[in-house]
Each structure stands twice: as structure tokens, then as C-alpha cells.
Amino acid sequence: MPAPSIQIDLPKFIPQQSIYSLQLTPSERFRARDYLQLEKLPDLGTSRSDDPELQRSEEMAREYRNRWVEEPSRFALLADPSHRRVCITVSAGTGKSKALEQLVVLRQAFDPNHLVILVHFGQLPNDPNEFLSFLVEEYQRVLEDLPPLVTGNLSPVDSVLPYIQSLARSGTLTIAVDGLDEVNVVDGKKKAYALRRFLRRYPKCCCCVAGRPYAIAEFYWRELLSADEECDDDASSVWEFWLVVSFTSQQMRQYLGEGRYKDLLLLQADIEFTPRVLEAFRTLPREALSRVRSVADVFWNSVDKSLRLDRDKPSSTVDCGIEHAEVLDFLSACAITLAMWQHDPTSLGDRKSGRVVSGQEPVRQLSGLTKFRELVFGRMRRIYGTDWPVEKKWSALLRMNSSHVEFGFFSLPEPDSLYWRNATDRDFFAALWMVRSSDEAERDWFATRQSSVVASQFEAIRLPELNEVWWFICGMPSEAFIERDDGYDELGRWLQTIAPLYSTDLPYRATELMYRCWPNLLHRAGFLKTRSWNEYELLEATTHAQTFCDPKRLPDQAERTSVRLLAAPKVNALRLIVEFLGQYPALRDSESDAAKICHEDLEDHWCECESSAGMVVRVGHSDESDNVERLKTLPQKYSLCAYQVTSRLYRLFDGEREWRYGAYHIYSADRERGVAIFLNWYDSMMFCIWCHGYLPSEWELEHASRAGCRSSNGRNAIWHWGDDETLIEKHARTEGRRVDTVKFRKHRPNLKRLYVTLFKLWRWARGKTDGYDTIGQFTPNRYGLYDTIGDVWHWCRNRYAEEEDAVDNQANRKTDDFVHRVLRGGRLNGIGFLVRCSYRYLSAPSVTREHYGCRVSRIHRT
């Protein structure tokens, strides 16, 4: 009786995801169980702590991780039936179930006589004597849609039972068992022991089980996996252990395709995407994909799908007694309780001081579940009422055994631990609580912890476990919001949570969070008409909001009147924008020293750049490899400030910022009118928006920097005074006199970077110190602009690889350069090819250096 043929449907699998196998010598077999501890699995990375004790712990963990070896071929490994006893696990995210499904297909595809029966752990019988009958029933389900294999008076059981028994004896049967961590432990131990006894009767029968590390090492080691079930201390095993690891960047690219991979990277979030989330993103319809503008959008689309899968698992009943919204709220209550835990082990540092020792890695264990459960129940009663059957619903949630939380711990007699399967997943649900169910005390708690994601030279003042919660809060889609019976509309909690980001109550500005919120805030206030916006539409919406909020540029009465027709949530969003964009005009129009700074460093020095909407300008230079001379169209008329942003002007926006950089006043000696440095892209963009401007694009900046200067041959000049390098001392603050303008035409960008590195080493050997003096000391260009080259790099609003026609040799460019933002203008310690109008530089938007600054542009709306 042959096994039914099965077609390979590879698209539903994850062929690129790597599998590691545990390689132990015979003398090390007794330690097999130790290698399944979470901190000893390869995915968790390494610690950078200076603490000797932590370093020794890390070295020991590294020894364990080195025993996990990547298999060269995922397909060959899964298809090979010589691996008779296999246990598949994961250290983060998902992938074990997909690997198990793939094993079923591959083993039967490569050997038609080999039968693989895939079952859930919860379906297994508790009695080993019932296993053969159970396998017969499972096999018959596979055959339901096939023609009858036998005829006559024999019943299916009479014909199939000997067949299954013969396969088990000959080793051509594989039992694939999923969900080892999805069954009540008391029942699970019985099933595991029954499976062990069955396999002992049929030693050649193949078996592959899959579960989380804690279930394998803590729950079922003795009953199923150890060499001797009678010995508690025996940690050796005859089983092989395989680890499904997270995707690499290249595997993500292969799995998603180039287009969707780029869409994902453009969300600008350095977080871990589990295969479940990637699968949801990969299968999004194109129209839905156009509305994905944040990592919260991605996770929101995956949550509904994963929760439906949780409810449909064989271990769950059809009606588990808990609604979809209640599951969301319960998981969110668990997540926010973890995030706000007074002694949260996810941060091993001193929470009161807001400091974390550099390099300490987060852990996912929490002691004191009795108190934890009380806090969760209190939150649920607050939103559902005191009469809501919280105990009953909690039990239903445990039976459901969500794929997000390791609820198996609650089935132990004395539970004291809870694991969240993925920390990023947990942070999403914590953010979901904040925008759907938070109270004023919780929002105040988060308001005082913006500093966790404030840029700083010293990473020790950051609380990394809060970064992702804030990212999710900022980008949470409107579909996630609800209106409860407590007086808040659907946007109320979200607006109150983010309001401190834009207020002046705190001395610092979390600019990255401000920018991540900004598009959603504009959209919910009515300025940005669609969620599928591009960056030019965001610019238009921002300038519209700035005009609306400036008393000197009041919109017409009809536009003001239309505000009254907005729904209450939009009015509240508009009120927050008006409050934020009203801060700078209030300073500018006052009679204070701040007004003097606004006028002396910005308002009195706008330079027209001979631009107009739709104007065609010539950019680039023949010596550049990725900015060849060509024509570009300017989308709007604009002006630039004659000077870079000064330290004292930026101080009006963020009064504490300079003191977060210990070297700030070493490089910027003039504390008043020296150029503002150590700016990242978010700092620059949000400052420009705050003072009713915007970051210029690189093409606007290049056009203004060159000021229309042409060479004698009719080509673009290198500088705004021409091609004479002897005049550079007169026009630019830069390293050296008579710099060597090395020709780099057709040279690779990484060769340029090599020259820059060598130049830095040369300066260091000479003991030179860079310093920025008072602005405006050199001769301006024809438009009246000072220091457009040399001095500091100027951040631009556009992405580096946005202009593909600017590249002669795409093969020489990193494929993910498009996630970076552009810098222009060179810097004071730059060498010749850097200090020119046409040179393009790039950096990640969150990176800051002592030579990064910006200049404000103002768009002229027609």
C-alpha cells in the first residue's frame, strides 16, 4: 500500500530560514539539556558590558553557542530520514511549525514509500497501546479525498493497521508532532511518556517533535527526551536537536522580494521581525501595502491573523469563551504590566536614575506572578467593569494558549515565571494598551520616559527596552483605536500620550519620536489627506500647517471657518499641532532675547535662490561617480537661511541638548553664534519644522551652493566661485590650504571612504583638533549664502538612493543605501573631493557626529 503522493508547495514554506544543529561529542552528551537554555542559543547576540562577572558569563554562553552549527542545506536536512529522533526548537519568533510542515512534504517527495503523519501534541493518546489505532485514523484522514485503496469485505482498519505497523517496524514511518508547548503540562507529560513507550516498541520508527526551548528542557525532558526516564539528573539524550533561527537581511530580501524588502526597510526601524510578521507583510494586498507607513502598521496586520491561528489550533476549543477584542486587551494588559514593572528585569540597570549599564542584554523572565496577575486583572476590570468575569476569561485565555506569551508556565503548581515569546511583539501590545486603554497615570509614566529615546553621545542614559514601545505608539494605525465608555474619543488616549513630545514642559526633545508621530498627526488633523502619502505630500502638508499656525501668515477666513466642521478627534489633533507650531512664532514675536536670536540668526537672513516651481536646474559634476552632470526639476520656489543653524538658535528648541554631548564645546568654541553640531537627521528635520521651515533637498542645496557658477567649458563649476582651488581659503573653512581636488570620476564610493579614513588617521597623528568658529566669517556666494561647503555637513531631506539616474555604476553601491539620508557640503576637516558642491555623502538618520549640522529652508506656497 503506497503512501499518497504529495506535491511540493514551496511558496508556503520558508526555504531560506537557516537551521542549526547541536553538535556534541560523546563526552558532552550528558550536558545536552543545558544547551537549550534561552541565553545559550545563538540568536541572542553578545554582551558588551565592562563588568568582569558579566564578561565571564558571556564567555561561557559563547562556548555553548559555538556548539550550534549552521546546516549547509535546509532541504537536505529535513528530507533525510536517517535523522531518526529529532527535536526542533526556536530561540525567537516562529518557524518550527513551518519547518515541520516542510519535513512532511520533503520526506515523502524524496521517498514515495516513506510515510509522514503530522499531528498536534494535544491529539496524541495518553496510552501507548492506543498509538497504532490513532495513527491509522490520522492516515485515513489523508486518504479521504483519494480513491479506495482496498476493496472487498475488509474494513479500512483491518487493511491499514498492518501497513502502518510494518512501516513503523521498517523505519519508513515518521511521526511529526507539533505544539509541544501548547498543551497543559499535566496532560502533556502523559502524552510524552506514551509517545516514548511507543517509540521504544518500534525503535526504527522516525519521530520529529517541535516546541519551545522551555517546554523541551523543563517539561518533557525526563518523559520523552532523556536517556533514562528514571533518573532526574540524567541530561543526556539520543535525540538530535535542531534550532530554527531568525532571518538574516539577505534571507528577508529573498523571502519578501526586492520591492517589499525595500518597503520594510524604509520604515526606519531597527527591530526584529519574526517570520510570522514577515509572512503577514509578504501577503498584504497591494492596496493595503500602500497604506503601511510604520512598523506598527506591519504588526497590526499580523496580529489579527496570528490570533485567528491561535483560536484554530487543535489544542483550543471551537468556542474558547473569549472574544477577539478581549484577547487583544488581555495581551495588551500583560505587556504594559511587564513594561511598567517597578523592578523590570528587562532593564538590569537602576530604573530610578534612568540609566542602564552599556551592553546589558534584556531578559524575558519576571518573578512574582501573583502580583503580576493582580495588576493585569485590575487593568481589565478598569476597562470592562467590576462585574466582568475576569477569572473565567483568564482561564479561557490560558486554554487558548496564545502564540505570543508562554502561558504554559501558569499550569505549573507553583508558577513564578512568564515568558513573552518575542520582546518586539510584547512592545507592540504594550503600545496597543497605551492607545486603547491607558489611564492618566500610565500616560504620565510614559511622558517622563521620553528620554529613553533621546539622542545622546552616551548610550548609558538610554533605556533600550522602551524604544520600540514608543515607536509603536507613534505609528499606531487608526484601525487600532477604539472608543470606550469613559469619555475619551478614539484618538483621545493617543493624543494625550504623544502630547508631551511636542510640549515645552520637559527640557529635552525626543526628535525621532516627534518625526515618527508627525505624519499621523497631520493626517488626523486633516492636513495630510491620505495615509498612502509620499515625502513630497508630507512636505506640502507640513507647510500648509505652518501657514495655518503662523499669526503673520493667517489663512483666509473660509479655511478658519472650516475647522469648526471637523469632528472632535480631528479638532483635538489640530489643537496639538497649533500648540506645537505656535511655539516659535511666540518667541519670534516677543520682546525677549529669544526674539533677538530668531531675527539675527534666521528671520533677517533669508536668501532667494533664483528658484521657481518647475524650474529646471543643472546639478552634478563630470568628476563625480554617482552625481554626474544632468538636469533636475525643482518642485517649488524656496529660500535658504544665509547661515547654518547656530547653537543658540537650536537651544531655543532643545535647551538641554548641548550638555548631552561631552565634546560639544570642544568642537564649537563659540557657544552663542557657533554652528550647531552633533545633529542627527531627526534633530535637523524637527527643528526646521518647529521654526516654520523645512530641510532642503540635496538638489535645492546644490543649486543654491553653486549659485549658477559655470566653468569656462560650459560645465558646472566645482565651487560657487569657479574651479580655482587657490581661492578656497577665502570662501570656505576646511582643512589645509590649496587642497588637492583629486579626480574620482568612475571611482567606487568605498574607495572615497578609504581616502577619508586615511586622512583622519593622518590628522590624528598630527594631533590636530577640529573647531567651529562664529558663523559668517567667509565670503558668501552670489546668493548671499555662507559656508555651504566646508564647515559642517548639511543634512538633506531626501534619501541617498532616491535618484537612481544619478548612478553610473549601481553595482558599486550598497543595496540598502536607500534607507540613509543625504549629507552635502563637506566639512572643515574634509579633503578636496569632499569639499565641493556636487559631492554626495550618506548616513543613517539616527547617527550623529561632531561635523553634522543643518540649514533651514522655507518653501514658498502658491
Short mmCIF file of C-alpha atoms in Angstrom, two decimals, residues 130 225 229 462 526 643 682 690 740 752 815:
data_model
loop_
_atom_site.label_atom_id
_atom_site.label_comp_id
_atom_site.label_asym_id
_atom_site.label_seq_id
_atom_site.Cartn_x
_atom_site.Cartn_y
_atom_site.Cartn_z
CA GLU A 130 -3.68 3.29 21.51
CA LEU A 225 13.93 13.13 25.57
CA GLU A 229 13.34 8.49 32.41
CA ARG A 462 19.14 55.29 27.25
CA GLY A 526 -6.86 66.95 8.21
CA TYR A 643 23.74 80.75 7.83
CA TYR A 682 15.61 63.77 13.12
CA TRP A 690 9.41 73.87 14.55
CA ASP A 740 44.15 68.65 -3.77
CA LYS A 752 36.43 57.52 -1.37
CA THR A 815 21.77 47.75 -1.95
#
